[in-house]
CSV table of C-alpha atoms and ligand atoms in Angstrom, one decimal:
chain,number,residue,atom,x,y,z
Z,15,UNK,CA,0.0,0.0,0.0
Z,16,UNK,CA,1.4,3.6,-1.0
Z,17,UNK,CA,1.1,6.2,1.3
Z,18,UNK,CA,2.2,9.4,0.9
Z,19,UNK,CA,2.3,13.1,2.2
Z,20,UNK,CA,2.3,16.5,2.4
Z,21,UNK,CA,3.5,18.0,5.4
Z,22,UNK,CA,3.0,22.2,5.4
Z,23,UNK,CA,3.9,24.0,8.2
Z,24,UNK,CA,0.8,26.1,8.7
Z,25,UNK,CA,2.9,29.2,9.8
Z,26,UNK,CA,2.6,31.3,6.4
Z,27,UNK,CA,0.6,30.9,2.8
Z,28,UNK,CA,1.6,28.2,0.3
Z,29,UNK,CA,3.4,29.2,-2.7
Z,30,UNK,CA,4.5,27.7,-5.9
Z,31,UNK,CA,7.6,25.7,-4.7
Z,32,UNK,CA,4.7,23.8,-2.0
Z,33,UNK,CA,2.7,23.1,-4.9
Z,34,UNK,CA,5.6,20.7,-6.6
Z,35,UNK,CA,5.7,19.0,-3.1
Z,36,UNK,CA,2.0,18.7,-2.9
Z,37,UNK,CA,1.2,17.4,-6.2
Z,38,UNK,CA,4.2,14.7,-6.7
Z,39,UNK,CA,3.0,13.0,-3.5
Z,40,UNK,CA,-0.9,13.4,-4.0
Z,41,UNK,CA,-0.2,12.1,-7.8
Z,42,UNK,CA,2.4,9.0,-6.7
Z,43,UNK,CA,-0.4,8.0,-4.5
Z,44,UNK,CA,-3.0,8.3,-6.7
Z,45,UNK,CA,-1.1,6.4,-9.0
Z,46,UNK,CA,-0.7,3.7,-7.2
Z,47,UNK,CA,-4.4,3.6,-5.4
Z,48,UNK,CA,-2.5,4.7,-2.4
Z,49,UNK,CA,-3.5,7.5,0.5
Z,50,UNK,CA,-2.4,10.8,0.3
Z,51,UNK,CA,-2.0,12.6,3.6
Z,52,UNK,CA,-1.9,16.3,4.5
Z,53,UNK,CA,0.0,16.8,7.9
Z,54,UNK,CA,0.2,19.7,9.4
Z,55,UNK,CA,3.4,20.6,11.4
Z,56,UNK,CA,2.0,22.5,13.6
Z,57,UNK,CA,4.7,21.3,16.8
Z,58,UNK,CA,5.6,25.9,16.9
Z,59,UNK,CA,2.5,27.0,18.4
Z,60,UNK,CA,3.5,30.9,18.3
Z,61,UNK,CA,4.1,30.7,14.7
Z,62,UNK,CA,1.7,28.3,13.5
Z,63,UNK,CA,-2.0,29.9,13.2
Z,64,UNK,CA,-5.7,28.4,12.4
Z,65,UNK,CA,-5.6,30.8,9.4
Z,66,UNK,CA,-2.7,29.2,7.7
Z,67,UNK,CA,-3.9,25.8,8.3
Z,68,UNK,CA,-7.3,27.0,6.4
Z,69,UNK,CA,-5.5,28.6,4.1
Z,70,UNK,CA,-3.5,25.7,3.2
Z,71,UNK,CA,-6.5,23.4,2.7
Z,72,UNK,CA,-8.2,26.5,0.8
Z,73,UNK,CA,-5.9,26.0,-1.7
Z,74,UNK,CA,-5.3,22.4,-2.1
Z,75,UNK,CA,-9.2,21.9,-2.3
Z,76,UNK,CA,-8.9,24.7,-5.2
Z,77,UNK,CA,-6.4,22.5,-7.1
Z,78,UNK,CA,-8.6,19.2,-6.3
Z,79,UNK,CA,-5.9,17.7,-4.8
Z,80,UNK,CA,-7.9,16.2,-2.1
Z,81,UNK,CA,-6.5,14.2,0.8
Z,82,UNK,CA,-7.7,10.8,2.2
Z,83,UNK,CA,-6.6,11.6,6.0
Z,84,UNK,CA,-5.9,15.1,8.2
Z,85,UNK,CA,-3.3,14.4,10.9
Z,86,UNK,CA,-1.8,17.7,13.1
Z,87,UNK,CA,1.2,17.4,15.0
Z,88,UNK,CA,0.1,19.3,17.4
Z,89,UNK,CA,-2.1,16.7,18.9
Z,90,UNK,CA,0.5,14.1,18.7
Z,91,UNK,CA,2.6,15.4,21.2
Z,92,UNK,CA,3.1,12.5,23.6
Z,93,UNK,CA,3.5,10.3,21.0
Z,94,UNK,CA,6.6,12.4,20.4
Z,95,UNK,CA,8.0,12.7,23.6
Z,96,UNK,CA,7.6,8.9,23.9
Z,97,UNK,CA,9.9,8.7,21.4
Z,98,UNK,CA,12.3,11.0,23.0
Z,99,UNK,CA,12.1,8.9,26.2
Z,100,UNK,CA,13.5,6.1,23.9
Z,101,UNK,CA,16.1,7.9,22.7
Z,102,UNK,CA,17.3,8.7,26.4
Z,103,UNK,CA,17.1,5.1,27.0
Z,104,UNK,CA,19.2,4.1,24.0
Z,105,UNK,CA,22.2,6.7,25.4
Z,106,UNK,CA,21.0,8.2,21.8
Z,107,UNK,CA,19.7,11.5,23.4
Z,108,UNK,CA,21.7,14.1,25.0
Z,109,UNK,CA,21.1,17.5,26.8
Z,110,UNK,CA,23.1,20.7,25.8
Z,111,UNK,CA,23.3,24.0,27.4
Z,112,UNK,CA,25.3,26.4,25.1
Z,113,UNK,CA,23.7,29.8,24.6
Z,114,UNK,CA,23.3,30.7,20.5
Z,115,UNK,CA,25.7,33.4,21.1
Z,116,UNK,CA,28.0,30.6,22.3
Z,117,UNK,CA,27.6,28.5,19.3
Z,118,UNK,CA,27.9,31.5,17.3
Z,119,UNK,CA,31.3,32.0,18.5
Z,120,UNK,CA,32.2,27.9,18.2
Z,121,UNK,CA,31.2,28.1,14.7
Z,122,UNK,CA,32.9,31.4,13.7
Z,123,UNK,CA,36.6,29.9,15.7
Z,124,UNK,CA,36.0,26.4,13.4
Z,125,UNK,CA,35.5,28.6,10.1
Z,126,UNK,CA,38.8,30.7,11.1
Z,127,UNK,CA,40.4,27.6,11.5
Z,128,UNK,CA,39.1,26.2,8.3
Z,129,UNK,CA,37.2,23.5,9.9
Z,130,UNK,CA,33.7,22.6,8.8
Z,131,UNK,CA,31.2,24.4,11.7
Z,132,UNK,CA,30.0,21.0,13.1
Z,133,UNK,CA,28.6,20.9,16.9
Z,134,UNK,CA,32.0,19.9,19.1
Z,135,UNK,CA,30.2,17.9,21.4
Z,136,UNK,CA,31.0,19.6,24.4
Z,137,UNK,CA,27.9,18.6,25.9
Z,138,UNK,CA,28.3,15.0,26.1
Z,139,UNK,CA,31.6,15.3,28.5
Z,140,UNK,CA,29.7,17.6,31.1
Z,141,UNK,CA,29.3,15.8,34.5
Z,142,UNK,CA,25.8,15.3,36.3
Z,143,UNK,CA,26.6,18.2,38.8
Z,144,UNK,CA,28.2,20.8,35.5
Z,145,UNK,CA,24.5,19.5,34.4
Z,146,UNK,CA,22.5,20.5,37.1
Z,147,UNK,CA,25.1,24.0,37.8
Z,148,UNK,CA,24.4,25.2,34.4
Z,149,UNK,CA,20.2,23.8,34.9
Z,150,UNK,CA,20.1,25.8,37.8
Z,151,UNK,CA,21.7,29.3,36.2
Z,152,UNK,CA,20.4,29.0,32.6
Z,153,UNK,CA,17.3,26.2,32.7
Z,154,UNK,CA,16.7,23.4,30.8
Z,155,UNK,CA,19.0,22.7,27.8
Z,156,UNK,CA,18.1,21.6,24.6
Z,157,UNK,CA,17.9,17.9,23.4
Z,158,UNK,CA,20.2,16.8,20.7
Z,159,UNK,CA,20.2,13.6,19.1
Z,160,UNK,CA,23.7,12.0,19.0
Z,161,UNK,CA,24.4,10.9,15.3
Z,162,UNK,CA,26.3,7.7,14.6
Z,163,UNK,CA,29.5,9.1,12.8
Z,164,UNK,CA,29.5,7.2,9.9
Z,165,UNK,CA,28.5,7.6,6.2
Z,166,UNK,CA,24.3,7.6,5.8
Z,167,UNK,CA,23.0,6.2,2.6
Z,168,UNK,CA,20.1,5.8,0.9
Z,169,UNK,CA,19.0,5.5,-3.1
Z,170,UNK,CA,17.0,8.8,-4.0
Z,171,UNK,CA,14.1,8.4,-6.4
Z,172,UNK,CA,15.3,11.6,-8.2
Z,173,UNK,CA,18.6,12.1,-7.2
Z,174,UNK,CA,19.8,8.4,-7.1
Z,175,UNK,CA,22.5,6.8,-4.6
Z,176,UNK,CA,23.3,9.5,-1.7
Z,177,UNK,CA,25.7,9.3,1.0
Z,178,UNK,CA,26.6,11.5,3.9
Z,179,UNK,CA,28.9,11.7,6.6
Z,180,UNK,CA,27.3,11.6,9.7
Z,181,UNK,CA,30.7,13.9,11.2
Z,182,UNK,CA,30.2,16.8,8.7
Z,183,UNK,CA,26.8,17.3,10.4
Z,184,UNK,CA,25.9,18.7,13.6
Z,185,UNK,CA,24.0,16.3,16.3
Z,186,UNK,CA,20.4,17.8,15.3
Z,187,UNK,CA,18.1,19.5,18.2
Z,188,UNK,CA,15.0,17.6,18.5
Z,189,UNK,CA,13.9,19.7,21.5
Z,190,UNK,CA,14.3,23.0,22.2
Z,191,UNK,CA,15.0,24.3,25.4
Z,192,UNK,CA,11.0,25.8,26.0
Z,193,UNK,CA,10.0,22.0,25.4
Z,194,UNK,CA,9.0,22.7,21.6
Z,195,UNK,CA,9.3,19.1,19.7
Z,196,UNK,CA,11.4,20.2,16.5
Z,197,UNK,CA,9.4,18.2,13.2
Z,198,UNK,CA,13.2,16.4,12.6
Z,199,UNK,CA,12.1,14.2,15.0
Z,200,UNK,CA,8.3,14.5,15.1
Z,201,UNK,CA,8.3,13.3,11.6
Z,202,UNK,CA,10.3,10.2,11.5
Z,203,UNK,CA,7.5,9.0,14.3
Z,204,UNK,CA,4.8,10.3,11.7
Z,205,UNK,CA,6.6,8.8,8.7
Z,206,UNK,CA,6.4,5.3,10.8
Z,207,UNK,CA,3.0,5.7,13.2
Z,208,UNK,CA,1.1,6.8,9.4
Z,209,UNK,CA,3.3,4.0,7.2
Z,210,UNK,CA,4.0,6.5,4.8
Z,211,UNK,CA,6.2,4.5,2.4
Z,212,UNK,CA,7.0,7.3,0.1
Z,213,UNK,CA,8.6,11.4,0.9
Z,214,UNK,CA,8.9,13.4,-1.7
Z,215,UNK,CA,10.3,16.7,-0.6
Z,216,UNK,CA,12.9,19.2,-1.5
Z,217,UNK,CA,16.3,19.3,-1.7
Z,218,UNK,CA,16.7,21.5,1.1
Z,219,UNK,CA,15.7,18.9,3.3
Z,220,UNK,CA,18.8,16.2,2.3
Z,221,UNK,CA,20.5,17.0,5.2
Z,222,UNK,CA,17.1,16.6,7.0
Z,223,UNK,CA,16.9,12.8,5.4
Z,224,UNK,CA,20.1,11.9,6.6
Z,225,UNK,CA,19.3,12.8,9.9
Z,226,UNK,CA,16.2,11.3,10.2
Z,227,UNK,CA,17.2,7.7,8.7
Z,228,UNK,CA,19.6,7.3,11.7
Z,229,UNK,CA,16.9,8.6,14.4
Z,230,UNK,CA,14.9,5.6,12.6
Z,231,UNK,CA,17.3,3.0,13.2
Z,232,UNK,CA,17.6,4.0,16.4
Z,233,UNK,CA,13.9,3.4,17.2
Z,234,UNK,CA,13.9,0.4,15.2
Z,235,UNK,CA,12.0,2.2,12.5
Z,236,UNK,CA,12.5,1.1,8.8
Z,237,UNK,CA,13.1,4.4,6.9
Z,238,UNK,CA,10.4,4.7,3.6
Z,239,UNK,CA,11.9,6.1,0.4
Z,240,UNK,CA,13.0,9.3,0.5
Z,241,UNK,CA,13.4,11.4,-3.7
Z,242,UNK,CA,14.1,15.0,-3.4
Z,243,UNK,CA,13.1,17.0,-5.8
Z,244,UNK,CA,14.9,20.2,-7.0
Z,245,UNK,CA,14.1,23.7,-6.1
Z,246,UNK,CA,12.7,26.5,-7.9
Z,247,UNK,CA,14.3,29.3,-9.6
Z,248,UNK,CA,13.6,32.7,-11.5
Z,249,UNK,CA,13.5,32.7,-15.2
Z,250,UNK,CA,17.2,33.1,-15.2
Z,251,UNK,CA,17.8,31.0,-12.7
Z,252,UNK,CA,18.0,33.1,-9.7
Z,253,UNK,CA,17.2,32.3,-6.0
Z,254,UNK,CA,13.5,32.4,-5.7
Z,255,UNK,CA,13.5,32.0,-1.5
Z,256,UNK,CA,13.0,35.6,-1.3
Z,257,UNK,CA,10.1,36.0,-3.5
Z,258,UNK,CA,8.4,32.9,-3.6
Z,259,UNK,CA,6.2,35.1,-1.1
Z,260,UNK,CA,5.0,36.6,-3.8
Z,261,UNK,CA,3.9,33.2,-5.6
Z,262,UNK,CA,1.2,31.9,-3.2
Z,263,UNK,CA,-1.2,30.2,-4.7
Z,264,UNK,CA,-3.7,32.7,-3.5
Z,265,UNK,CA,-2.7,34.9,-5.3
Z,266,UNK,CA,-2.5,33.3,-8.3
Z,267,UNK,CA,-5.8,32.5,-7.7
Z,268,UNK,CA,-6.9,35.5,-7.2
Z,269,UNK,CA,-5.2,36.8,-10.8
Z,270,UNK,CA,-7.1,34.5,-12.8
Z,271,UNK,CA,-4.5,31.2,-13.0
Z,272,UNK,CA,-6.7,27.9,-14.0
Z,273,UNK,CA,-5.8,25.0,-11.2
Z,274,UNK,CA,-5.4,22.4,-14.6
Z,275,UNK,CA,-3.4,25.0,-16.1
Z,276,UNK,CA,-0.8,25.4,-13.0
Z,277,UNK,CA,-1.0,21.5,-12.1
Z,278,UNK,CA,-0.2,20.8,-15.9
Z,279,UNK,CA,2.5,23.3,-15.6
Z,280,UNK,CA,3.7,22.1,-12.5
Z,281,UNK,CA,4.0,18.2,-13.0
Z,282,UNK,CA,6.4,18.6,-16.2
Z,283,UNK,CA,8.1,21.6,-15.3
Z,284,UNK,CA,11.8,20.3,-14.4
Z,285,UNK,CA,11.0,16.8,-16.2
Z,286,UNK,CA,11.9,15.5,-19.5
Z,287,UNK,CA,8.6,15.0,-20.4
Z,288,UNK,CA,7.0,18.0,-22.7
Z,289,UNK,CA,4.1,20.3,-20.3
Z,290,UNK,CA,0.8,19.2,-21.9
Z,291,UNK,CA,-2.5,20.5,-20.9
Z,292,UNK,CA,-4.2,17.6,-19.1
Z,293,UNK,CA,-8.2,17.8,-18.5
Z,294,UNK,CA,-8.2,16.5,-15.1
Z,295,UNK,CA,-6.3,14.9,-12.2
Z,296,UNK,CA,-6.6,11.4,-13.4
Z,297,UNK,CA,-4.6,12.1,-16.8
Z,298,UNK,CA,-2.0,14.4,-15.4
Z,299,UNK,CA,-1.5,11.1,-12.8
Z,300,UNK,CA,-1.3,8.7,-15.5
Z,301,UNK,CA,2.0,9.9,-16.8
Z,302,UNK,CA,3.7,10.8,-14.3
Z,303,UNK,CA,7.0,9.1,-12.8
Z,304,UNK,CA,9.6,10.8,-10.7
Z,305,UNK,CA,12.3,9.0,-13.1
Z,306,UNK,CA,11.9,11.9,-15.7
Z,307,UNK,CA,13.0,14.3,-13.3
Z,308,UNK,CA,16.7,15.4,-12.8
Z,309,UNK,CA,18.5,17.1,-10.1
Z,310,UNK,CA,19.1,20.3,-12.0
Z,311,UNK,CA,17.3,23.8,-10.1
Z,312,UNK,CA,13.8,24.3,-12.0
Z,313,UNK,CA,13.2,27.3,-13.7
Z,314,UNK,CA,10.0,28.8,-13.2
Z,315,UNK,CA,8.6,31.6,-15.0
Z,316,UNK,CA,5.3,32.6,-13.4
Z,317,UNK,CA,4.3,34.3,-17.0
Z,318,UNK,CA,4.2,30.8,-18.6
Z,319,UNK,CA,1.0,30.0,-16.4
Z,320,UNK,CA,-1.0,32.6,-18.5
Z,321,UNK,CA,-0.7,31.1,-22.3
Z,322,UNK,CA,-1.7,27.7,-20.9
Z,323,UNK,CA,-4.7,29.6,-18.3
Z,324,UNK,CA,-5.8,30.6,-22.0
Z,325,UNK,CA,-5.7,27.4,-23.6
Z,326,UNK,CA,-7.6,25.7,-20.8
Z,327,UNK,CA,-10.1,28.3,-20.7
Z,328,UNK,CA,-10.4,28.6,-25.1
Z,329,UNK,CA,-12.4,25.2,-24.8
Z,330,UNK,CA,-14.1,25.3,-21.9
Z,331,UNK,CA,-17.6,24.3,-22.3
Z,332,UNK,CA,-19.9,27.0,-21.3
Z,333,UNK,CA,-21.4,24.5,-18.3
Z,334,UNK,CA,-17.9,24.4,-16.3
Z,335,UNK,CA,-18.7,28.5,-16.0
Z,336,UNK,CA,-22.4,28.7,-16.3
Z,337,UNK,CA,-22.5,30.0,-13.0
Z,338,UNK,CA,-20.3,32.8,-13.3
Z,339,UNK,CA,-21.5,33.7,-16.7
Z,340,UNK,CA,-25.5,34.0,-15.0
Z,341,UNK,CA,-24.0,36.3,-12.2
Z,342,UNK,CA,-22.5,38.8,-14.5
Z,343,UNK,CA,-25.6,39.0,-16.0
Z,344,UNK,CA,-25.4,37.1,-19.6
Z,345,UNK,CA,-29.2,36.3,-20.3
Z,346,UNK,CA,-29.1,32.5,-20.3
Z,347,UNK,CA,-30.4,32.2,-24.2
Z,348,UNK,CA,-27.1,34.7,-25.0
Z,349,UNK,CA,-25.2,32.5,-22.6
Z,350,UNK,CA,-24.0,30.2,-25.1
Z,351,UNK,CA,-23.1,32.4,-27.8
Z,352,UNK,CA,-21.9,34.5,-25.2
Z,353,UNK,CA,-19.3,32.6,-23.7
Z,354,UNK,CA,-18.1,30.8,-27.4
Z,355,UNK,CA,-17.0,34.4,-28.0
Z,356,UNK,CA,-16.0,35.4,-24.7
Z,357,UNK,CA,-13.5,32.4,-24.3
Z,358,UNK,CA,-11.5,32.8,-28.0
Z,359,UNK,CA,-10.7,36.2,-26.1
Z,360,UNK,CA,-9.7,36.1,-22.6
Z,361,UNK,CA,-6.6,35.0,-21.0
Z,362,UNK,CA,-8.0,34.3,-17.8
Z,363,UNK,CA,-11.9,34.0,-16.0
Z,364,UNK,CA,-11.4,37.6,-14.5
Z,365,UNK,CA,-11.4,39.3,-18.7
Z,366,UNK,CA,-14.9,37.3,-19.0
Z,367,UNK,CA,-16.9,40.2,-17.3
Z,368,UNK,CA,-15.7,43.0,-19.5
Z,369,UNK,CA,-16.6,41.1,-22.4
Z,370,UNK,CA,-20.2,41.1,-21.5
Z,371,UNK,CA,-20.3,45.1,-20.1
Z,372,UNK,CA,-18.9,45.9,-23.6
Z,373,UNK,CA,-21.7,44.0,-25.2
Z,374,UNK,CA,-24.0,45.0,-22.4
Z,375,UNK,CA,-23.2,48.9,-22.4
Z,376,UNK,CA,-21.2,49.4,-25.9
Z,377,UNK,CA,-18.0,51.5,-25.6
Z,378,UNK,CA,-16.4,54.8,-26.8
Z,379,UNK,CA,-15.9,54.1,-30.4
Z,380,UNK,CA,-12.5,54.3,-31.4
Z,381,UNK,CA,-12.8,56.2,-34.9
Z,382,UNK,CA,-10.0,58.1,-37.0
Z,383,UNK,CA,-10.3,61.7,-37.4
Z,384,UNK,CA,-10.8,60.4,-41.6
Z,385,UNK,CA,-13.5,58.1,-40.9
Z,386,UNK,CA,-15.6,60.3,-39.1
Z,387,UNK,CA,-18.6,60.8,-41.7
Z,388,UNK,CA,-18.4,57.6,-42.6
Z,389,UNK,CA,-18.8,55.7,-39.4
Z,390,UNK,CA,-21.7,58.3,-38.8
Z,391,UNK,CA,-23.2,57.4,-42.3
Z,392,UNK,CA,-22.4,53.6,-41.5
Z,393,UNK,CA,-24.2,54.1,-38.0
Z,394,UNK,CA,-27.2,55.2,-39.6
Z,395,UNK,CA,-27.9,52.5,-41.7
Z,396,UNK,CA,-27.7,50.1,-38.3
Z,397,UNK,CA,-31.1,49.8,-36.9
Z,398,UNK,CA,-31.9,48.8,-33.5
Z,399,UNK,CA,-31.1,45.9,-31.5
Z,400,UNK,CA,-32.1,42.8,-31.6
Z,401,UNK,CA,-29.6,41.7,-34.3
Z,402,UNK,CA,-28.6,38.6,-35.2
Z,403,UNK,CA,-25.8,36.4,-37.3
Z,404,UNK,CA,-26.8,37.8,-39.8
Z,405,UNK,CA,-26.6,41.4,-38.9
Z,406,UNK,CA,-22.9,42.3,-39.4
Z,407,UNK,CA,-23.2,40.8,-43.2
Z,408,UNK,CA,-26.7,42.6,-43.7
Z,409,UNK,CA,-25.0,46.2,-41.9
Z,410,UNK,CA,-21.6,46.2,-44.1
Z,411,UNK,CA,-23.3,45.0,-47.3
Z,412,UNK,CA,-25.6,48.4,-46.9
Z,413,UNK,CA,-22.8,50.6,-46.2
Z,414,UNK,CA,-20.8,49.2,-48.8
Z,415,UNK,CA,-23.4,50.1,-51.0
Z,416,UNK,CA,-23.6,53.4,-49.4
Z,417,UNK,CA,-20.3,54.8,-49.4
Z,418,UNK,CA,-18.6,52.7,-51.9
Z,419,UNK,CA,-16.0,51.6,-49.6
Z,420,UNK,CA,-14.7,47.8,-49.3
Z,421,UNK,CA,-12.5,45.3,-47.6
Z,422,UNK,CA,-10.2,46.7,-44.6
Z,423,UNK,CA,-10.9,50.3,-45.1
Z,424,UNK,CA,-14.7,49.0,-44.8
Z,425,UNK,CA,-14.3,46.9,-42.1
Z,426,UNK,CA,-11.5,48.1,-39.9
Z,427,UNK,CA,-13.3,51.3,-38.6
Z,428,UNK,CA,-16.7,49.9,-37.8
Z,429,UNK,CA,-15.0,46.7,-36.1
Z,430,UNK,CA,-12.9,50.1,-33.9
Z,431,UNK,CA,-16.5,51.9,-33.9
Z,432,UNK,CA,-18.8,48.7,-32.4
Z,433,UNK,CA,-15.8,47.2,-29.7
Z,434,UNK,CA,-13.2,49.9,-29.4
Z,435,UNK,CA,-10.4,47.3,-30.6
Z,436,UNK,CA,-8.5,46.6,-33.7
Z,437,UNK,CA,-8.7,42.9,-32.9
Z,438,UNK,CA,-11.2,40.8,-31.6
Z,439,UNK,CA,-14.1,38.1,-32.3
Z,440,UNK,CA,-15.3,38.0,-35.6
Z,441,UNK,CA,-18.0,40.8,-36.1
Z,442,UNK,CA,-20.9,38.3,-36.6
Z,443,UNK,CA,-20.6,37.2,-33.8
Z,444,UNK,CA,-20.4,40.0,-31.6
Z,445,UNK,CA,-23.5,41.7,-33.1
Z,446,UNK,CA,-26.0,39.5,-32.0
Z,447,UNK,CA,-24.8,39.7,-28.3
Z,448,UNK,CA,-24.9,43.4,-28.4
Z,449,UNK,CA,-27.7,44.9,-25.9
Z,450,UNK,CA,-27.9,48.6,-27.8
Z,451,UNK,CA,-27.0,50.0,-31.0
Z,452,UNK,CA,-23.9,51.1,-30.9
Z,453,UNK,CA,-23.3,55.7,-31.7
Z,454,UNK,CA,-21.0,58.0,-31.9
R,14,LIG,N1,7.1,20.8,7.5
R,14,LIG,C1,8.2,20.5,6.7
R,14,LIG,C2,8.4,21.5,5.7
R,14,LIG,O1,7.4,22.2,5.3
R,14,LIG,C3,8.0,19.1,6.1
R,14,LIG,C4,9.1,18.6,5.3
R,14,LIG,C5,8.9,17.1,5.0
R,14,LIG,O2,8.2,16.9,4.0
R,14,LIG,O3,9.3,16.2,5.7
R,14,LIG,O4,9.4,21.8,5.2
């Protein structure tokens, strides 16, 4: 049975980078029939809040990807510190009382020295009584977990065979000094109490995975399989940390971007597989395979989710937007002629309205100083709404007539007059959606 997760902290919004976390696990379990489970690492209960966590499930259930299970850390907490009672026993768990000015200065003296900033261990050689000295003038210390110095390996789904040495890492915290379970160690019991056989995460949390396999072993836990997929860059492939604020998914929402459009986007980009535009969850599931994705940083160009917005959106049967097309006030018998103009000319479902007020209320005719007289002879010859397909062929064949004028220099200024554009749907179609007769 595959069971996988995403695991947000629910201490800000989730932006793009999330989203390739989110949807390789929910599609690898869906794949495979398995369960896909959203945990919430909620162990930091001054920076995680109830409006993140809603946020965060706001925007999954916007994308569809729906979970089978709802676990929060924060409820899980003795299961937790049973585990770090087991640790203790094991002679795996230590407490440490430096101050982070102190290990600020360790560090800084092992860079001068050219030696890699690794925790020295000091703790472990303190006596019962330096223990209860410093407990009594500074409180309780932190827990760290004493690492096994020797390599950690593990086959990556994305980034193949890995090793690290356990000595070029520092002995992790697992609890800080207020009592705060870090998620290092509240995960691997999570990973193991859920079965989750599968974490897909990102690269930043390597170091994480190495960690956490040896705090498995030492609770007897068998370690799932761990891929780690790159991270996100700019278009020209700088660091997107800082702004990836600025990519929630909100607000991508909020500008118009189509969940199939961004989940197509998202499960190619970085892959050697082509982005398609899938119609649903189940197709964009069947192709997918972490083995077409390489370690290289991803490139991600939040423009390129408007083109394929559009191409989702250009056949888009008028019953998937019904609704919104009623509210804006699109008679339903105009609805469908409406929206099979409407679509050919948005980029995303926030354009849809001001297609309809233009029809709806007309515009300010665009006309050219020289075509003055003859839109105003043109408009003359237009009689009064209802019109119909027929309407635009009808209008131009008169003024033709008329004025004796043809082709673009026919066309061209009464297409500017009617919609205030120089491009647009064609002309027949627009003039039977038109509520009033267009003037000068
Ligand atoms: N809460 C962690 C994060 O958001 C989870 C990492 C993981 O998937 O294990 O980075």
């Amino acid at each position: 049975m595959t069971v996988t997760r995403f695991a947000p902290s629910p201490t800000g919004r989730l932006h793009v980078g999330n989203l390739r976390t989110a949807l390789f696990n929910y599609l690898i379990s869906r794949n495979a029939g398995g369960t896909f489970i959203l945990r919430l690492d909620d162990t930091d209960p001054e920076r995680s809040t109830r409006a993140f966590a809603d946020g965060i499930q706001r925007d999954l259930e916007w994308l569809g990807l729906t979970w089978d299970r709802l676990e929060r850390q924060s409820e899980r907490l003795d299961r937790y510190a049973a585990a770090a009672d087991e640790l203790r026993a094991k002679d795996r768990f230590y407490e440490a009382f430096e101050t982070p000015t102190e290990l600020d200065l360790k560090r800084k003296k092992q860079l001068n020295m050219g030696q890699p900033p690794v925790y020295d261990r000091a703790a472990l050689k303190l006596s019962e009584e330096e223990k209860d000295r410093l407990r009594a003038e500074r409180g309780q210390g932190v827990w760290r977990f004493k690492l096994k110095q020797e390599r950690i390996e593990w086959t990556d789904g994305i980034l193949g065979d890995l090793s690290i040495d356990a000595a070029s890492v520092s002995d992790p915290v697992l609890i800080r000094q207020d009592g705060q379970v870090l998620y290092t160690i509240a995960s691997v019991v999570d990973d193991t109490d859920m079965g989750v056989t599968h974490v897909v995460r990102g690269s930043d949390h390597v170091t994480n995975t190495a960690t956490q396999i040896q705090i498995m072993e030492a609770l007897g836990f068998a370690p799932p399989s761990f891929a780690h997929h790159s991270l996100l860059t700019g278009p020209q492939g700088e660091a997107l940390s800082k702004r990836l604020g600025t990519l929630a998914l909100a607000d991508l929402r909020e500008a118009g971007v189509e969940p199939m459009a961004l989940l197509s986007h998202m499960a190619r980009l970085g892959s050697s597989q082509p982005i398609e535009l899938c119609s649903d969850l189940d197709e964009l599931a069947e192709g997918f395979d972490l083995d077409h994705f390489g370690a290289a940083p991803t490139k991600f160009d939040v423009n390129d989710l408007y083109p394929i917005t559009a191409r989702y959106l250009h056949t888009l049967p008028l019953e998937q937007v019904a609704d919104q097309v009623a509210e804006i006030g699109v008679p339903e018998d105009l609805a469908e002629t409406f929206w099979t103009v409407a679509r050919a000319n948005i980029t995303t479902r926030n354009d849809i309205a001001g297609w309809w007020h233009l029809f709806r209320d007309g515009t300010t005719p665009v006309v050219d100083e020289e075509d003055r007289e003859f839109v105003a002879e043109a408009f003359a010859l237009l009689p009064d709404p209802p019109y119909t397909a027929e309407t635009w062929g009808a209008w131009t064949g008169a003024v033709k007539e008329a004025t004796g004028r043809k082709g673009k220099g026919l066309f061209m200024p009464l297409r500017k007059a009617v919609t205030g554009l120089e491009r647009g749907p064609e002309m027949s179609d627009v003039m039977p959606l038109l509520q009033k007769k267009p003037a000068l």
